Short mmCIF file of C-alpha atoms in Angstrom, two decimals:
data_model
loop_
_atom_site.label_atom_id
_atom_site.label_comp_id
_atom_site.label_asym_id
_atom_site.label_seq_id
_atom_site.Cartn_x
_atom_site.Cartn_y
_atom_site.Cartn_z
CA UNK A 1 15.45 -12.13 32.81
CA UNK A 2 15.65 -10.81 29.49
CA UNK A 3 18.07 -12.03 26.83
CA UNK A 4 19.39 -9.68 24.39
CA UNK A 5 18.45 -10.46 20.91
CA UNK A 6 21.54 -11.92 18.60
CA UNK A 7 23.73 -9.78 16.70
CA UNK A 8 22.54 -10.80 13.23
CA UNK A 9 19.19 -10.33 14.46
CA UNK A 10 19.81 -6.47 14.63
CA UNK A 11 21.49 -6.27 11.22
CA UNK A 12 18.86 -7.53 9.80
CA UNK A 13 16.31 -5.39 11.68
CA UNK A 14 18.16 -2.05 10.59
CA UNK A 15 18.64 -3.50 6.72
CA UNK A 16 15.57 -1.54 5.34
CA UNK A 17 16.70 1.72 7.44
CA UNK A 18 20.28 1.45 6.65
CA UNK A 19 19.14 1.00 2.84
CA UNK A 20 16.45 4.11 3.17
CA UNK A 21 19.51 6.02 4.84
CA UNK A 22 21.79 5.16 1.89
CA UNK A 23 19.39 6.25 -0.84
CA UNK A 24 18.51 9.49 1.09
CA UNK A 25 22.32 10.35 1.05
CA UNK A 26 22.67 9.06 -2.50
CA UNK A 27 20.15 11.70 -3.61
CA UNK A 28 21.47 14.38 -1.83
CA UNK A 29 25.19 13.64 -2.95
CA UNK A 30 23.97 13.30 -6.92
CA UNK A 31 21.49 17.13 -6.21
CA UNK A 32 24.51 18.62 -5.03
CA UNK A 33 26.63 17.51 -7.22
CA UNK A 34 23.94 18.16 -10.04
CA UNK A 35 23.43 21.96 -8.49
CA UNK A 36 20.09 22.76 -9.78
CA UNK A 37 20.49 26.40 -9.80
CA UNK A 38 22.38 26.30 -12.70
CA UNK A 39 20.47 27.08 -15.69
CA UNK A 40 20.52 24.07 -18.55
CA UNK A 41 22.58 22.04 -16.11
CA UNK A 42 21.59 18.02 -15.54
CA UNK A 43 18.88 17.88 -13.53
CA UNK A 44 15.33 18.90 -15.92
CA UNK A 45 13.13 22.02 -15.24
CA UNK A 46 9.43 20.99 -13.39
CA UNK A 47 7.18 19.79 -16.51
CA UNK A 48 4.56 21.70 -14.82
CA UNK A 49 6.49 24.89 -14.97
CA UNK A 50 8.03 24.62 -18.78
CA UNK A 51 4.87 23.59 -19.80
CA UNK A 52 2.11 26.00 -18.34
CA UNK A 53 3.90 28.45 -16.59
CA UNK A 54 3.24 28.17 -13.13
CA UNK A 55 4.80 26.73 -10.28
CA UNK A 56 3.37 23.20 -8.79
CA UNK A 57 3.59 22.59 -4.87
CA UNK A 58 6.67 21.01 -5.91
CA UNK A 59 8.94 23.40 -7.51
CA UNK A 60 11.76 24.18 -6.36
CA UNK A 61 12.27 21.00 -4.53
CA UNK A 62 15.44 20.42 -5.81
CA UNK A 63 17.00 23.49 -5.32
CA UNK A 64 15.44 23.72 -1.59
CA UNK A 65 17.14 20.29 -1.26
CA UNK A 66 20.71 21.97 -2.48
CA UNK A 67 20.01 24.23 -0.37
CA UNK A 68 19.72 22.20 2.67
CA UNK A 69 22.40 19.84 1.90
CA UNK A 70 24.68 23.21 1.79
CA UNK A 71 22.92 23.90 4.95
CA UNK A 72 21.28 27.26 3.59
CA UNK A 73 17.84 27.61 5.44
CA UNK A 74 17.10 31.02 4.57
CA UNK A 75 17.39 29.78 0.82
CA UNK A 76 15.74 26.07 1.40
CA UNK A 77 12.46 28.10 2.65
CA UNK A 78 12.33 30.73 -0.94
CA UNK A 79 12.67 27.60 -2.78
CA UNK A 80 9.95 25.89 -1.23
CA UNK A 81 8.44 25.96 2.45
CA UNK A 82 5.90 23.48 2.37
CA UNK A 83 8.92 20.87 1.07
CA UNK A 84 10.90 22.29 4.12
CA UNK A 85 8.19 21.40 6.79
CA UNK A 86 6.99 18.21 4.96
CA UNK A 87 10.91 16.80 4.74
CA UNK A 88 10.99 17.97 8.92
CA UNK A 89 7.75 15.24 9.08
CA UNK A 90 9.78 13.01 7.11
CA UNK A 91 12.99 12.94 9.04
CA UNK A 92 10.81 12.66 12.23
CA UNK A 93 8.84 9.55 10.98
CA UNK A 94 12.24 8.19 9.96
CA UNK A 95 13.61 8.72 13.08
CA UNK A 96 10.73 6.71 15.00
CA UNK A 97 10.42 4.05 12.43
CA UNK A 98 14.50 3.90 12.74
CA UNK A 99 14.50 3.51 16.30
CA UNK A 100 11.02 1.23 16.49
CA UNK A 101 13.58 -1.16 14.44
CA UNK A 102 16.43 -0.90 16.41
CA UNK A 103 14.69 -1.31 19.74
CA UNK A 104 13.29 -4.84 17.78
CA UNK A 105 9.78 -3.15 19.09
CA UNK A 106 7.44 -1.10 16.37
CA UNK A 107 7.08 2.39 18.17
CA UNK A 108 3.63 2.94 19.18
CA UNK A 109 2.08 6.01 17.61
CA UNK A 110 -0.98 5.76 17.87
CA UNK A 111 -3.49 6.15 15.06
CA UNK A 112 -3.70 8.65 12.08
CA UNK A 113 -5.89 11.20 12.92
CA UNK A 114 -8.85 10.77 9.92
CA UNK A 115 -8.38 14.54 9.04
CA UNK A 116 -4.43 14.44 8.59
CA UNK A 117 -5.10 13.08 4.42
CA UNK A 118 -7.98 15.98 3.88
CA UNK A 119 -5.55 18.58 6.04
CA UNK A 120 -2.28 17.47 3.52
CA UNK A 121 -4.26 18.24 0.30
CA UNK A 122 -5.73 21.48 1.84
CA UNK A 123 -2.43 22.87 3.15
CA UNK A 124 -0.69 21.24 -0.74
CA UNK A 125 -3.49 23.36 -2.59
CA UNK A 126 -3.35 26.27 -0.59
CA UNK A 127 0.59 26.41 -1.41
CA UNK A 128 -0.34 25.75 -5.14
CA UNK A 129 -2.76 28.88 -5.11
CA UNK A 130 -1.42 31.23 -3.01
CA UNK A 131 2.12 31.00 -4.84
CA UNK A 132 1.12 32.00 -8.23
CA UNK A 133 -0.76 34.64 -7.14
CA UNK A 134 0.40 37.55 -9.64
CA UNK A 135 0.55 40.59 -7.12
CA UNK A 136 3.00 41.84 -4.20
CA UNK A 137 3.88 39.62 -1.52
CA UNK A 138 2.50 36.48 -3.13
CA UNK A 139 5.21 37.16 -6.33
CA UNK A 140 8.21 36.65 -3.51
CA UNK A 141 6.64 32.72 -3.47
CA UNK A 142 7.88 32.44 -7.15
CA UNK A 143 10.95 30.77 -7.84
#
């Protein structure tokens, strides 16, 4: 017969998720109340963009998270795709890791795959290249 475990137990299990959870909705509450896609507003420009010019696999990740929090895909994906599909991932391997504690059993996943590292950095500098490429479509990637 199996006991359930006691209630403490499971509070303290879901601590670290309830405490991820808090910080993800901290960030998106202080982005949208920042709103990035005002010019000279709170949040700072990318460093890689004021200082050379171009934009890093990363820009626009603020504004594609206003976006999203305003529930504005169309936008979210001109702002940045990659951060769109890569915070997808995320919200997935929340999700497991979320449930894994809940359940009081680590969900089994299986292994990384040894190409998944090499496959991140491809797809990252792919992104980097192809959107500062300075000729029609490639200039739509700009932000």
């Amino acid at each position: 017969m199996t006991t359930l475990p006691p209630p403490h137990g499971t509070a303290r299990r879901l601590a670290a998720p309830i405490a991820v959870l808090a910080a993800a909705a901290a960030t998106c509450g202080f982005v949208a109340w920042a709103d990035p896609t005002t010019p000279g507003g709170v949040l700072p420009a990318c460093p890689t963009k004021a200082l050379l010019g171009i934009d890093c696999p990363g820009c626009g990740g603020t504004r594609m998270l206003y976006a999203l929090v305003h529930l504005d895909i169309p936008n979210a994906l001109r702002y940045n795709a990659v951060g769109v599909a890569a915070l997808v991932v995320a919200v997935a391997a929340y999700g497991v890791w979320a449930w894994g504690r809940l359940r009081a059993r680590p969900v089994r996943t299986g292994r990384r795959p040894r190409w998944a590292p090499p496959a991140v950095l491809v797809v990252l500098a792919v992104w980097f290249v192809v959107r500062n490429i300075p000729v029609e479509p490639f200039t739509a990637l700009r932000i």
